[in-house]
Coordinates of C-alpha atoms (C1' of nucleotides) in Angstrom, one line a residue:
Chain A
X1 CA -33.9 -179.2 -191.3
X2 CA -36.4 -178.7 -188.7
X3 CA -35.8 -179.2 -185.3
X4 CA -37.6 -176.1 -183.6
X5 CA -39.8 -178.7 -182.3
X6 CA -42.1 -176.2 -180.3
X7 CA -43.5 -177.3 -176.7
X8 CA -47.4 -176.8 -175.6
X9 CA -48.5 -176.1 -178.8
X10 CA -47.4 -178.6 -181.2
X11 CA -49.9 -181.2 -181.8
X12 CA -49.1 -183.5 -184.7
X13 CA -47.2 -186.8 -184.2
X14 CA -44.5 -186.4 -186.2
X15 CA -43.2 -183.6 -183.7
X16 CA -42.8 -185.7 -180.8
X17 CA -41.4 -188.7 -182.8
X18 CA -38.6 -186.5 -183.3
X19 CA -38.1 -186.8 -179.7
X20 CA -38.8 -190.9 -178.8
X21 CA -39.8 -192.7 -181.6
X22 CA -41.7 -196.0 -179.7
X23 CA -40.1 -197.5 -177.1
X24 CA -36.8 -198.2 -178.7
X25 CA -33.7 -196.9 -177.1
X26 CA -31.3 -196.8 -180.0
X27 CA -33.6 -193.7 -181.4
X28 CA -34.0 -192.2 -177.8
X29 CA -32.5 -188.9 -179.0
X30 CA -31.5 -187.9 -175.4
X31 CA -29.7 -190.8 -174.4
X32 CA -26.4 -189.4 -174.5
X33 CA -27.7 -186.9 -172.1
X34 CA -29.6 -189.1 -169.7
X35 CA -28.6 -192.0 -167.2
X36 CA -29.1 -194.6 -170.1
X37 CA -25.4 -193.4 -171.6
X38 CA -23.8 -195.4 -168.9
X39 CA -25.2 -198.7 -170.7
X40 CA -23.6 -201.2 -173.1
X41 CA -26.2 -202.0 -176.1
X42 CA -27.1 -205.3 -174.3
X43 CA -27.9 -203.5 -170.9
X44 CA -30.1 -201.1 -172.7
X45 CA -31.6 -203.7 -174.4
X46 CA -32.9 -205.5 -171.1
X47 CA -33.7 -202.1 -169.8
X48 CA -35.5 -201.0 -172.6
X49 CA -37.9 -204.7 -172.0
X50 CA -38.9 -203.4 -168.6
X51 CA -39.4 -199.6 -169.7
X52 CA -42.5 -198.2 -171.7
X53 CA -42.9 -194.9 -173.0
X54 CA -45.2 -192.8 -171.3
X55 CA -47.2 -190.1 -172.0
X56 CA -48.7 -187.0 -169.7
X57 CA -51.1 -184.5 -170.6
X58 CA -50.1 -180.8 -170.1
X59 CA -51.0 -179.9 -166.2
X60 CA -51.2 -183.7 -165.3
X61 CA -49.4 -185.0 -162.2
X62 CA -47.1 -187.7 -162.8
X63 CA -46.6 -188.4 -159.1
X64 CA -47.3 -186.4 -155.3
X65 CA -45.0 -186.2 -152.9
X66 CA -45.4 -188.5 -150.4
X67 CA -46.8 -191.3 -152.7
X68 CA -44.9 -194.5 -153.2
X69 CA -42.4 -194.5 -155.6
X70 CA -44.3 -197.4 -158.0
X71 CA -42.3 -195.8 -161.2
X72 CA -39.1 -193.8 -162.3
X73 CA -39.0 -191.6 -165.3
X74 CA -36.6 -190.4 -168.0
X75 CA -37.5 -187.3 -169.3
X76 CA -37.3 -187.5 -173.2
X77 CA -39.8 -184.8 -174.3
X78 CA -41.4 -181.5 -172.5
X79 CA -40.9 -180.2 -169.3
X80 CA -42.3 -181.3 -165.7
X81 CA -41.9 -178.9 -162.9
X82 CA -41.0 -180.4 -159.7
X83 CA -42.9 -179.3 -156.6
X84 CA -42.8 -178.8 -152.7
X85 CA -46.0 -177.3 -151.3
X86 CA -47.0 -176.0 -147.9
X87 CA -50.3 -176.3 -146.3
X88 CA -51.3 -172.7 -146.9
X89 CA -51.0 -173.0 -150.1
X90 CA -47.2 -171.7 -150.9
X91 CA -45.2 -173.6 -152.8
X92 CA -41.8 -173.9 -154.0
X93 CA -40.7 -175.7 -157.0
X94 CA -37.0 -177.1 -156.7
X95 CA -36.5 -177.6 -160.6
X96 CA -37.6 -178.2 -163.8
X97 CA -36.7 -181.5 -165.3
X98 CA -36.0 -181.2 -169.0
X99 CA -35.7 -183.9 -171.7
X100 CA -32.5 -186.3 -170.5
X101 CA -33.2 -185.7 -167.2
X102 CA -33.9 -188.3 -164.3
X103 CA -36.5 -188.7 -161.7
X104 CA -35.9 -191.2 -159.1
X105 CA -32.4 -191.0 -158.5
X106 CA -33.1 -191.7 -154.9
X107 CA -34.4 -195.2 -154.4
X108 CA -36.3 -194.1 -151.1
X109 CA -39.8 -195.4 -150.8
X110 CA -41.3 -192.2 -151.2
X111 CA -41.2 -189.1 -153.5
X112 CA -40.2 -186.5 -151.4
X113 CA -41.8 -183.8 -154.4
X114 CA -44.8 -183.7 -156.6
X115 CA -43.9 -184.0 -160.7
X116 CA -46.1 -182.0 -163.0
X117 CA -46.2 -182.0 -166.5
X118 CA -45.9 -177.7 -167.3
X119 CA -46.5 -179.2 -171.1
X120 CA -47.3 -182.5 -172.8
X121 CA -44.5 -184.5 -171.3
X122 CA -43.0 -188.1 -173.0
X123 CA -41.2 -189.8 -170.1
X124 CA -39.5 -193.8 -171.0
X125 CA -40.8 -195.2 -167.2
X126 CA -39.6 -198.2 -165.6
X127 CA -40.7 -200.0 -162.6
X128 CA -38.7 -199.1 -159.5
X129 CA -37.9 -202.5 -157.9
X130 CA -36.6 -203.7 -161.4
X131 CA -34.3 -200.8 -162.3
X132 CA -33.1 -201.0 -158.3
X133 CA -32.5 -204.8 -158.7
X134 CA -30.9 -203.9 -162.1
X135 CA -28.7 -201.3 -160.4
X136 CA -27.6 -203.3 -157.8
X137 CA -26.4 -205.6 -160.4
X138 CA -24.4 -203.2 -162.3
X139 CA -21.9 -200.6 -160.2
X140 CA -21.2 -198.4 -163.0
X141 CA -24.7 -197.7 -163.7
X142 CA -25.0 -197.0 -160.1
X143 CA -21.9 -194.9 -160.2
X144 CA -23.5 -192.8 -163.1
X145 CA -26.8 -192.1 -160.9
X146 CA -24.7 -190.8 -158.1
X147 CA -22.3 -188.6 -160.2
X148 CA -26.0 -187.6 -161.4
X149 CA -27.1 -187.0 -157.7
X150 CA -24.5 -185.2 -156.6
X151 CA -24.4 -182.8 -160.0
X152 CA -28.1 -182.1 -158.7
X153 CA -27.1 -181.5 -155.1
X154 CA -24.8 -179.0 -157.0
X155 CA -27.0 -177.0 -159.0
X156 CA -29.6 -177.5 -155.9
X157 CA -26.5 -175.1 -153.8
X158 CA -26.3 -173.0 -156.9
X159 CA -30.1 -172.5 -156.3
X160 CA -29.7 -171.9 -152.8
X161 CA -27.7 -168.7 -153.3
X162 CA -30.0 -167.4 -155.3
X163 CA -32.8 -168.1 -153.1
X164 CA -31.5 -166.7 -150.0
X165 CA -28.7 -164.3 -151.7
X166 CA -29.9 -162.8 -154.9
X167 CA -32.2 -159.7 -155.8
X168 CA -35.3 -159.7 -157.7
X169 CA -33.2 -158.5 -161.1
X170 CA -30.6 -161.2 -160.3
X171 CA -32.8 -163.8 -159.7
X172 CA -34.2 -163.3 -163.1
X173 CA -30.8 -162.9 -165.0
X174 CA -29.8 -166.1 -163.6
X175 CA -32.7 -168.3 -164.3
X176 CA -33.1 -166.7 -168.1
X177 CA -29.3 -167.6 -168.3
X178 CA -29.9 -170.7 -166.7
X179 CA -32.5 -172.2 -168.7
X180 CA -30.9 -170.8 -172.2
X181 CA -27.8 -173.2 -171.0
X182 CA -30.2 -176.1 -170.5
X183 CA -32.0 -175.9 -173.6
X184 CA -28.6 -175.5 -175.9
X185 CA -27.8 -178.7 -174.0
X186 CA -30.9 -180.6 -175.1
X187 CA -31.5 -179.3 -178.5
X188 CA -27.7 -179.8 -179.2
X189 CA -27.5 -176.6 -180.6
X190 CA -28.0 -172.7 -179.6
X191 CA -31.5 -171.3 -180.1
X192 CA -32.4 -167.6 -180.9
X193 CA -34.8 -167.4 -178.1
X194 CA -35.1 -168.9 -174.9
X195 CA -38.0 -171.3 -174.5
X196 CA -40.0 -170.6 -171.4
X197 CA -42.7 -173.2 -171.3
X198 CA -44.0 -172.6 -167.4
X199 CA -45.9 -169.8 -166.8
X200 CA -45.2 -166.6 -164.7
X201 CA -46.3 -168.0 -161.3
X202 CA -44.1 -170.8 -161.7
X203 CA -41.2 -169.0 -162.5
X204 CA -41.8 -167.0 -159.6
X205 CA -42.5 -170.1 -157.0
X206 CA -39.3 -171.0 -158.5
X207 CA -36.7 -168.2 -157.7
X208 CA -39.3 -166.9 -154.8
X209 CA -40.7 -164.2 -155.9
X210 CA -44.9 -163.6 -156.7
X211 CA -46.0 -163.5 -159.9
X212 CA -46.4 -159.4 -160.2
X213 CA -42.1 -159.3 -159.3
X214 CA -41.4 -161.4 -162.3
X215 CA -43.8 -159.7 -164.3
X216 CA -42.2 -156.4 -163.4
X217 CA -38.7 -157.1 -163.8
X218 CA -39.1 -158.9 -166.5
X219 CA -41.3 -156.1 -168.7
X220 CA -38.6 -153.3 -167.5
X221 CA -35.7 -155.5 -168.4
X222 CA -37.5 -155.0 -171.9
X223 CA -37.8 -151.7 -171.9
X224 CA -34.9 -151.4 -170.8
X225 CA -33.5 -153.0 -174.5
X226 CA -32.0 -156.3 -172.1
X227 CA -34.5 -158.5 -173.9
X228 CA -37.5 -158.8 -176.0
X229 CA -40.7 -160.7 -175.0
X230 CA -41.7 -163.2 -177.5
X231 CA -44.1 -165.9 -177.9
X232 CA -43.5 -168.8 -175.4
X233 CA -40.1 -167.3 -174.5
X234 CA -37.5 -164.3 -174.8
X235 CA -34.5 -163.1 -176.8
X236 CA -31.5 -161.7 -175.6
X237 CA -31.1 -158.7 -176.6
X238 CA -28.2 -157.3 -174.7
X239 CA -26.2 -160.9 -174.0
X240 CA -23.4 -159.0 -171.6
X241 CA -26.0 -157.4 -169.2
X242 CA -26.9 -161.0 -168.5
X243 CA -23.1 -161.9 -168.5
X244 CA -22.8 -159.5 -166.4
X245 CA -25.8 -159.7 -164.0
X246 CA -26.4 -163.7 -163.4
X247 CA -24.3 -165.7 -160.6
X248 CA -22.0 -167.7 -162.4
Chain B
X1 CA -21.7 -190.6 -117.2
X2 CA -20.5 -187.8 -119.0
X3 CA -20.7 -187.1 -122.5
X4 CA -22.0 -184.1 -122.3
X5 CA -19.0 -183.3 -124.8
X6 CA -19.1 -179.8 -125.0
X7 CA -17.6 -178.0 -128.3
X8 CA -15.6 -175.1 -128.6
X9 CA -14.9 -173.7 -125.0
X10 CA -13.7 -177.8 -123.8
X11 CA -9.7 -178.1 -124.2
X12 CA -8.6 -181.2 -122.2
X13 CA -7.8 -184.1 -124.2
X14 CA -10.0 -186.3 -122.5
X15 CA -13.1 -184.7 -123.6
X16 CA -11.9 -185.0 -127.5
X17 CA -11.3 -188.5 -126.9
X18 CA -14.8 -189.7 -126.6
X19 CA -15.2 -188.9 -130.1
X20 CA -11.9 -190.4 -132.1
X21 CA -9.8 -192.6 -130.2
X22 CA -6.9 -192.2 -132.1
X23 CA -6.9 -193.6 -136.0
X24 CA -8.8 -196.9 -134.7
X25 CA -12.4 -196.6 -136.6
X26 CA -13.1 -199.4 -134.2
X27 CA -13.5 -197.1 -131.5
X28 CA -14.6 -194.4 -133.6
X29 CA -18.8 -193.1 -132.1
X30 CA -19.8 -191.9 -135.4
X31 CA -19.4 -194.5 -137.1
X32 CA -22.6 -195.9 -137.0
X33 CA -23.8 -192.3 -138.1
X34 CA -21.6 -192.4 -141.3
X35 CA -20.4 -194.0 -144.5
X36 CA -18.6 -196.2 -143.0
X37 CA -21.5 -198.4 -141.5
X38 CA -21.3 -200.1 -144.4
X39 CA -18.4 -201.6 -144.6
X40 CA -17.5 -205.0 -142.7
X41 CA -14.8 -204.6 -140.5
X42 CA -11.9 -206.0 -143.0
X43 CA -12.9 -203.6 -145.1
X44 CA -12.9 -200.9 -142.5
X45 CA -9.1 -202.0 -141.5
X46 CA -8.1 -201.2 -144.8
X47 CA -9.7 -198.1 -145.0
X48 CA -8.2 -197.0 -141.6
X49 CA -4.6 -197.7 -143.4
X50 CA -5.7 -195.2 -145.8
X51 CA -7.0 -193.0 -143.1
X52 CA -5.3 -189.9 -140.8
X53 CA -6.9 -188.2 -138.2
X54 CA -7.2 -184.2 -138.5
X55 CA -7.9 -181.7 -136.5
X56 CA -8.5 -178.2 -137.6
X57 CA -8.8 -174.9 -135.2
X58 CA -11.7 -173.2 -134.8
X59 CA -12.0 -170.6 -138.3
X60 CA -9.6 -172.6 -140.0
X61 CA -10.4 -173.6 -143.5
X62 CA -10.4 -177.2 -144.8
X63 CA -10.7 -176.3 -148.4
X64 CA -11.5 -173.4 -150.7
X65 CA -14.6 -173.4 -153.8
X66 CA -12.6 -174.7 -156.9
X67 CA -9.3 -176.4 -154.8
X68 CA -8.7 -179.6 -155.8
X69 CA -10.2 -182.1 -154.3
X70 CA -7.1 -183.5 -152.6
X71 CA -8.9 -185.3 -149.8
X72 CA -12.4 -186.0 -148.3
X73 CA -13.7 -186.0 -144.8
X74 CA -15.6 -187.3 -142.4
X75 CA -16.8 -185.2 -139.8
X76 CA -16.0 -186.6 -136.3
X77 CA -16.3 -183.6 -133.7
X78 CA -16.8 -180.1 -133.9
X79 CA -19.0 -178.2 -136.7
X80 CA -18.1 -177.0 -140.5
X81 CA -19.7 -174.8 -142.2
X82 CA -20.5 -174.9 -145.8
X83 CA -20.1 -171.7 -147.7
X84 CA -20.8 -170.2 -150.8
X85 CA -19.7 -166.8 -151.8
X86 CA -20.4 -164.0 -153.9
X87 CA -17.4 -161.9 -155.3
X88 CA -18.9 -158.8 -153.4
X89 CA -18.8 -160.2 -150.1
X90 CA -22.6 -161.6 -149.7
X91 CA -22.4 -165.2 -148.8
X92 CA -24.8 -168.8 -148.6
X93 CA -24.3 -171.1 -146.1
X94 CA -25.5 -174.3 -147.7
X95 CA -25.5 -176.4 -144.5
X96 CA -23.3 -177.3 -140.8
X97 CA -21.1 -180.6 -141.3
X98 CA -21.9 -182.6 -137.6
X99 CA -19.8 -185.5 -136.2
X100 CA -21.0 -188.3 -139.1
X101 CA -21.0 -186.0 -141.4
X102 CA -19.4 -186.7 -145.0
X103 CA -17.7 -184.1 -147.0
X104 CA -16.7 -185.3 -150.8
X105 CA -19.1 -187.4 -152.0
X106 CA -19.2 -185.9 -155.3
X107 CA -16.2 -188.0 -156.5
X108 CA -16.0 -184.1 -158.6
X109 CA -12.5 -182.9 -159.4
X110 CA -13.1 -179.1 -157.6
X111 CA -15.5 -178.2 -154.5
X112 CA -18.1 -176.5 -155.3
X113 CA -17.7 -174.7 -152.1
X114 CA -15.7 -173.8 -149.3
X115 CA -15.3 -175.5 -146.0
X116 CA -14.8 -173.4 -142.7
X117 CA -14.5 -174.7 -139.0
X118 CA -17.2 -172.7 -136.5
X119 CA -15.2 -174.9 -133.9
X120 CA -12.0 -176.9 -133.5
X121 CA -12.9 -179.7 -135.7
X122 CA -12.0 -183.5 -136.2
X123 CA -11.7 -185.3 -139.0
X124 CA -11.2 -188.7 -140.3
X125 CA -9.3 -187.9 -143.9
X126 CA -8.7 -190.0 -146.7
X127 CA -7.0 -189.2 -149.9
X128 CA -9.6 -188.9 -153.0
X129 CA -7.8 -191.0 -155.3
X130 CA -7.3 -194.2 -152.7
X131 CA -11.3 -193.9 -151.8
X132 CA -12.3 -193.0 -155.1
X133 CA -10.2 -196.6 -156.7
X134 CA -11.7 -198.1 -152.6
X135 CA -15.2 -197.4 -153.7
X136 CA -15.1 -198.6 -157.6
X137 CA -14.5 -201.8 -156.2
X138 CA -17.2 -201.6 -153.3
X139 CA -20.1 -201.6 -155.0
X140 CA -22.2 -201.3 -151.5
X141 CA -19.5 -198.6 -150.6
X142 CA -21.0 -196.5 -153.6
X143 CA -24.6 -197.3 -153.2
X144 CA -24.1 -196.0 -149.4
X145 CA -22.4 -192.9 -150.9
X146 CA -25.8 -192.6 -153.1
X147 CA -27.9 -193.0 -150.4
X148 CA -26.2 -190.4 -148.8
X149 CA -26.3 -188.0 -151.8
X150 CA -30.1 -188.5 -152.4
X151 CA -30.6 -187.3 -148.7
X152 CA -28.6 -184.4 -148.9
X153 CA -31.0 -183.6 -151.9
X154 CA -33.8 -184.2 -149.8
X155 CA -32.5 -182.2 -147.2
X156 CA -31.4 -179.5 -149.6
X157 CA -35.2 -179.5 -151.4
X158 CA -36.4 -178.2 -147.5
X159 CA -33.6 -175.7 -147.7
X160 CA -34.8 -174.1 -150.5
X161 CA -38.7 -174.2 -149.6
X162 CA -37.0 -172.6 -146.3
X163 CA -35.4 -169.5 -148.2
X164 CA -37.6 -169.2 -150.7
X165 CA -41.0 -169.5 -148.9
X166 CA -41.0 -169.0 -145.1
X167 CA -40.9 -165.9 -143.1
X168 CA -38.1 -164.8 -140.8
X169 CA -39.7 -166.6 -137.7
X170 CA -40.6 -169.1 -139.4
X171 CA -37.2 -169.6 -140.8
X172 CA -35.6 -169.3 -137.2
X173 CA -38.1 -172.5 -136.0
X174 CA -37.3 -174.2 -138.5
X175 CA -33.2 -174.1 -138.3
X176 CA -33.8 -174.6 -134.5
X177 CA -36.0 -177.6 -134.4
X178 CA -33.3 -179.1 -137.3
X179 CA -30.9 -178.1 -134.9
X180 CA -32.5 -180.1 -132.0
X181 CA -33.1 -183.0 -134.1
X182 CA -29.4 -183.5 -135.7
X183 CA -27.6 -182.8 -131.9
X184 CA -30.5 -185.5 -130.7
X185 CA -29.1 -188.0 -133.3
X186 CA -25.3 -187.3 -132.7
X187 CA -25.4 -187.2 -129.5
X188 CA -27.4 -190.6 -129.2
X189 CA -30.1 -188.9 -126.7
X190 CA -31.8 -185.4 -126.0
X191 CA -30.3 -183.0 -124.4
X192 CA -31.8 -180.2 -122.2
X193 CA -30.3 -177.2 -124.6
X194 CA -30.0 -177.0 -128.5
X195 CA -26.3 -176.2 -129.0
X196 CA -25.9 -173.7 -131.1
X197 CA -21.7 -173.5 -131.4
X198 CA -22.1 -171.0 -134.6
X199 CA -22.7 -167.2 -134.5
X200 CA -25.4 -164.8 -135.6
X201 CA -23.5 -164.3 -138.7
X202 CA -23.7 -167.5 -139.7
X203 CA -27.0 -168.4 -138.9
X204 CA -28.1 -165.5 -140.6
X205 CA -26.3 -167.0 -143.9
X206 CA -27.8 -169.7 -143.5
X207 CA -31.3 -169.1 -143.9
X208 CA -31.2 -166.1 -145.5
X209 CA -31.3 -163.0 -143.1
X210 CA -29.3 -160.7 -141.9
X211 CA -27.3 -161.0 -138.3
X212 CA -30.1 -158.0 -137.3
X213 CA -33.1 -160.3 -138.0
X214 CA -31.9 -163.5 -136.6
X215 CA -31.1 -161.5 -133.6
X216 CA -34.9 -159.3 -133.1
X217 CA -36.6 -162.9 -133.9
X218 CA -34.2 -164.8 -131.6
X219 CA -35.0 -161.9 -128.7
X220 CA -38.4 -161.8 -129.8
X221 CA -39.2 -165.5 -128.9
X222 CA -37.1 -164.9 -125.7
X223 CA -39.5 -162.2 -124.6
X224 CA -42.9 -164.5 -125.8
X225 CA -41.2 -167.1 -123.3
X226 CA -41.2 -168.9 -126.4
X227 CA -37.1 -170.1 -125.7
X228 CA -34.7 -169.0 -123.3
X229 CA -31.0 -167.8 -125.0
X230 CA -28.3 -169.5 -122.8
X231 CA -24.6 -169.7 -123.3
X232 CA -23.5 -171.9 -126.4
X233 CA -27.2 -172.3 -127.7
X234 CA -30.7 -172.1 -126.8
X235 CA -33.8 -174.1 -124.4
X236 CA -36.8 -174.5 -125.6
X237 CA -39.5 -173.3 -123.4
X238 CA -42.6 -173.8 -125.4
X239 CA -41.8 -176.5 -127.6
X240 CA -45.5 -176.8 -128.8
X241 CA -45.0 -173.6 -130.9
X242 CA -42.0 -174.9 -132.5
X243 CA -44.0 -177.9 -133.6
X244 CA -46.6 -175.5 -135.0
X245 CA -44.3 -173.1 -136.5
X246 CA -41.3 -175.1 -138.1
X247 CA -41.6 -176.9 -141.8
X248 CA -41.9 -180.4 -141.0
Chain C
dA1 C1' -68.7 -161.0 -183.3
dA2 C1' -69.5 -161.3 -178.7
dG3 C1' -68.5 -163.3 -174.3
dC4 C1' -65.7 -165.9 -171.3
dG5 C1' -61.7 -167.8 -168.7
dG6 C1' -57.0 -168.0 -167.8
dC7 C1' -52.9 -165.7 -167.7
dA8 C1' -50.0 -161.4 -167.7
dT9 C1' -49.4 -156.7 -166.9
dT10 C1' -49.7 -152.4 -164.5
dG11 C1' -50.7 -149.2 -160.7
dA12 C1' -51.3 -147.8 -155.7
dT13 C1' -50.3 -148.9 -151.2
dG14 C1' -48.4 -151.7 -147.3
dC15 C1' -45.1 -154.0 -144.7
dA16 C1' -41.4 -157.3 -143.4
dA17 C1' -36.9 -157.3 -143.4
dA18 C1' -32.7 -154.6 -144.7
dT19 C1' -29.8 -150.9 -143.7
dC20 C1' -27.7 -147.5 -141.0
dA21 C1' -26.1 -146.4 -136.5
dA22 C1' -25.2 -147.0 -131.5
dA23 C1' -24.8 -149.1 -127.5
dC24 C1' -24.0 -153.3 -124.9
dC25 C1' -21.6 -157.3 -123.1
dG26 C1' -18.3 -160.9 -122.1
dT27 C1' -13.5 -162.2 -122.6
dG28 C1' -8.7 -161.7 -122.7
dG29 C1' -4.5 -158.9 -122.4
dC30 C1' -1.8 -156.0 -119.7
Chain D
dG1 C1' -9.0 -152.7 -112.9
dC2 C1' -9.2 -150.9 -117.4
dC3 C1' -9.2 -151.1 -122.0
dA4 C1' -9.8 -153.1 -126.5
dC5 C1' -12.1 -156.2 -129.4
dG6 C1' -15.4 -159.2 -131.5
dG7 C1' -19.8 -160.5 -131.5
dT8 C1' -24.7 -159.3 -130.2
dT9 C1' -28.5 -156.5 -129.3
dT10 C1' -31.4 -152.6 -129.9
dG11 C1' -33.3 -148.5 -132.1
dA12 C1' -34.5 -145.4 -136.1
dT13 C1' -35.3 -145.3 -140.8
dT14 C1' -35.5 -146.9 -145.5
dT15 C1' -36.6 -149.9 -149.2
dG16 C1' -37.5 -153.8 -152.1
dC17 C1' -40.8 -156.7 -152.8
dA18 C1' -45.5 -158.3 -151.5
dT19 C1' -50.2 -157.3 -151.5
dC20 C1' -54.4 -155.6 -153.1
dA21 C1' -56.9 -154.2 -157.1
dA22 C1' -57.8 -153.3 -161.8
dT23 C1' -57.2 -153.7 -166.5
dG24 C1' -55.4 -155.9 -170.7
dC25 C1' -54.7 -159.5 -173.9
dC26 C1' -55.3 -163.7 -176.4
dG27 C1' -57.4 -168.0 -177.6
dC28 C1' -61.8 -170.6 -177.3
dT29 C1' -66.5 -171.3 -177.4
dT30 C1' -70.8 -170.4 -179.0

DNA sequence: AAGCGGCATTGATGCAAATCAAACCGTGGC
DNA sequence: GCCACGGTTTGATTTGCATCAATGCCGCTT
C-alpha cells in the first residue's frame, strides 16, 4: 500500500486525494488530528456547508501579517511556514503548520504572522465570523481550540529555549528530532527518512541561524556517520546521538 | 495620592493592601486587568468562595516543571518569573508574571515550567479542579481564557523574533520599552522610572544573553545618555532611540 | 548539449557576544 | 567600623557563528 505520498514533487491527482478527497469531512484523513475531532457528525456536517477546500501553489502566501483575518484554515495537505519579518529584511519563522494543524486559533482581527505555502498546500478554509459565531455556540469546540492554543504556547516555550539556549549542533538535533515526531504523527506511521520540505534558509530563519550554519552542521553531522542526506530529507543514521543531543 | 506601590524593599502592610484587600475580589485593582473581568459579579462571589489569598517570599517557588497542577494563579502583586531549565544548569526565562497576570491556563495536568518569585508575591489561588468544573460551565469564562492564550502566543511569536533575530542592544530596547509598557498598564498611568525588580541574571535569561552582556549594553546606553540606571530599575533619557531601536 | 537560475555547499576571514577573571559596591550582621 | 556576601560592573581574551566570497549541483529551458 502506498502512502509515501511525496510533497513538492508529486503532481498527479490521485496523490493529494489521498489527503482530502473534495470537500467532504468524513474522508478528511486528518480529522482525528485537527480541531474538527471535537465535532459530533451533525456539527461537522454544518461546518463542512460553510468550509471549501482550498488550494495554494508552492511559494504562494495564504495571508500577511497584519491583514484581516477574512478566512481560517485547516491544514490537510503540505506544509506552510509561518512568518514574522523585520524591516531590514530578517525574518523569523515561529512554525511550520503541518497537515491537521490550525491557523486562526486566535479570533483577533488581524493575523499577527504571514502564512506561506513551502509546498503545494490543501487547506479546508472557513469564513472567520461563521466559525466564531459557530464557536460561540458550541463550548466544547471552543474548549478544544484553547487546549489547541495553549499546546502551541507550549511547544512556542519549547522553541524559546532553543532560540535563546541552544548551540548550533543542538538546534539542529532538536528540530530534525522535532519534525521526524511530527511527521510519524500525520502519516500515522514511522518513516525511514525525515521529510524536510523547506529549504535551508528556512530552516535556519527558523532555529536562528544563516543558511551556511545549517549547511555546515548539517554536512558534518554526515560525515560524521549521525545521518545521511537524501532527497527532500535525511535518515537517521545514528538514532541515540540525536537521543542524546536534542532538548527533550 | 500614593500608589507609587513600590515592590520588593516596601514591608508595611499598608502598601500591600492597595493591591488585595483581603479575599474580597470586589476590591481587588487587578481585576479589570485579569480573567476575571468577565465574570458578573455573582459569578465572581462564587469564585471568591473557591478563592485564597497567597503570598509567597521573594525566591520562593510556586511550582516546579512537571508538578501537578494542583492550583492556578492569578498574579496580584509582586513579579514571577517563568523558567525553563536545562539539566546542565543553562536556563530560559519564558516571560515575568505582573499583578493581572494568569498562571494555569492550560487546563494541562503538569507545568510545563517552573514558577519562581523575583519579589514577595501575591496571589489569588484557586484549586484546578473547582475552576477547571467553574469554567466548563462558563462558556464566556473559557472564551476569556482563549483570548488570553492567543495573546500569550502573540506575545510569545515577538519573543522568539527577539532571541532569534535581534542583537544584544537591540534585545535590551526591546525588553525595556515592554517593560515600560506592561508597568504603564498595571499601574494605571506612567511612571517616571521603568521598575526593573529582577536581576541581571534574569534578564539575561530572558532574552538570551549572558549577565556580562546585559550589563556592558545596560552601561553602554548609560554612558550614550541614552538611560540613566537608578535604584530598582531604569529612566529613560532619550526615549526617541528606544522607539527607533525596540521591535515594535 | 549548452546555458541558466535557484539552492546548497565549502572556504577564508571577521566580529559580536561568551568566557574567564577581578574588582567593585551596597547591605546586613556583629 | 569591619567584614562577608550576593549581585554588578569592568577588563582581557577566546570562540562560535556570521559574513563575505566562490564554487558546485541539479533541474529546466532552449
Amino acid at each position: 500500500m502506498d502512502n509515501s505520498g511525496t510533497f513538492a514533487h508529486q503532481h498527479d491527482g490521485a496523490g493529494c486525494a489521498q489527503h482530502v478527497r473534495g470537500d467532504d469531512c468524513r474522508f478528511c484523513n486528518v480529522r482525528h488530528l485537527s480541531i474538527c475531532a471535537a465535532l459530533d457528525p451533525e456539527e461537522l456536517s454544518f461546518l463542512e456547508d460553510m468550509s471549501g477546500d482550498a488550494i495554494y501553489a508552492e511559494k504562494s502566501t495564504l495571508f500577511r501579517e497584519e491583514d484581516d483575518v477574512v478566512s481560517i484554515f485547516n491544514v490537510t495537505f503540505g506544509v506552510v511556514r509561518l512568518v514574522r519579518s523585520l524591516s531590514d529584511g530578517r525574518r523569523q519563522i515561529t512554525g511550520f503548520a503541518l497537515p491537521g494543524d490550525f491557523l486562526g486559533l486566535s479570533l483577533e482581527k488581524n493575523w499577527s504572522f504571514t502564512a506561506e505555502a513551502v509546498t503545494e498546500v490543501r487547506a479546508c478554509r472557513f469564513k472567520r465570523s461563521i466559525f466564531e459565531d459557530f464557536s460561540d455556540r458550541k463550548p466544547h469546540l471552543m474548549k478544544r481550540m484553547h487546549e489547541f492554543a495553549t499546546h502551541e504556547l507550549s511547544l512556542a516555550q519549547d522553541h524559546m529555549v532553543l532560540l535563546g539556549r541552544l548551540t548550533a549542533e543542538e538546534k539542529i538535533a532538536t528540530f530534525l528530532v522535532a519534525m521526524k515526531r511530527r511527521w510519524t504523527r500525520v502519516e500515522g506511521h514511522e518513516l525511514g527518512l525525515i521529510r524536510l520540505p523547506m529549504g535551508r534558509q528556512d530552516i535556519a530563519d527558523y532555529i536562528g541561524l544563516t543558511i551556511e550554519t545549517v549547511s555546515r552542521v548539517i554536512n558534518q553531522m554526515q560525515r560524521d556517520r549521525k545521518l545521511v542526506i537524501v532527497p527532500d530529507g535525511i535518515r537517521f543514521v545514528d538514532p541515540a546521538y540525536f537521543d542524546e543531543h536534542a532538548l527533550r
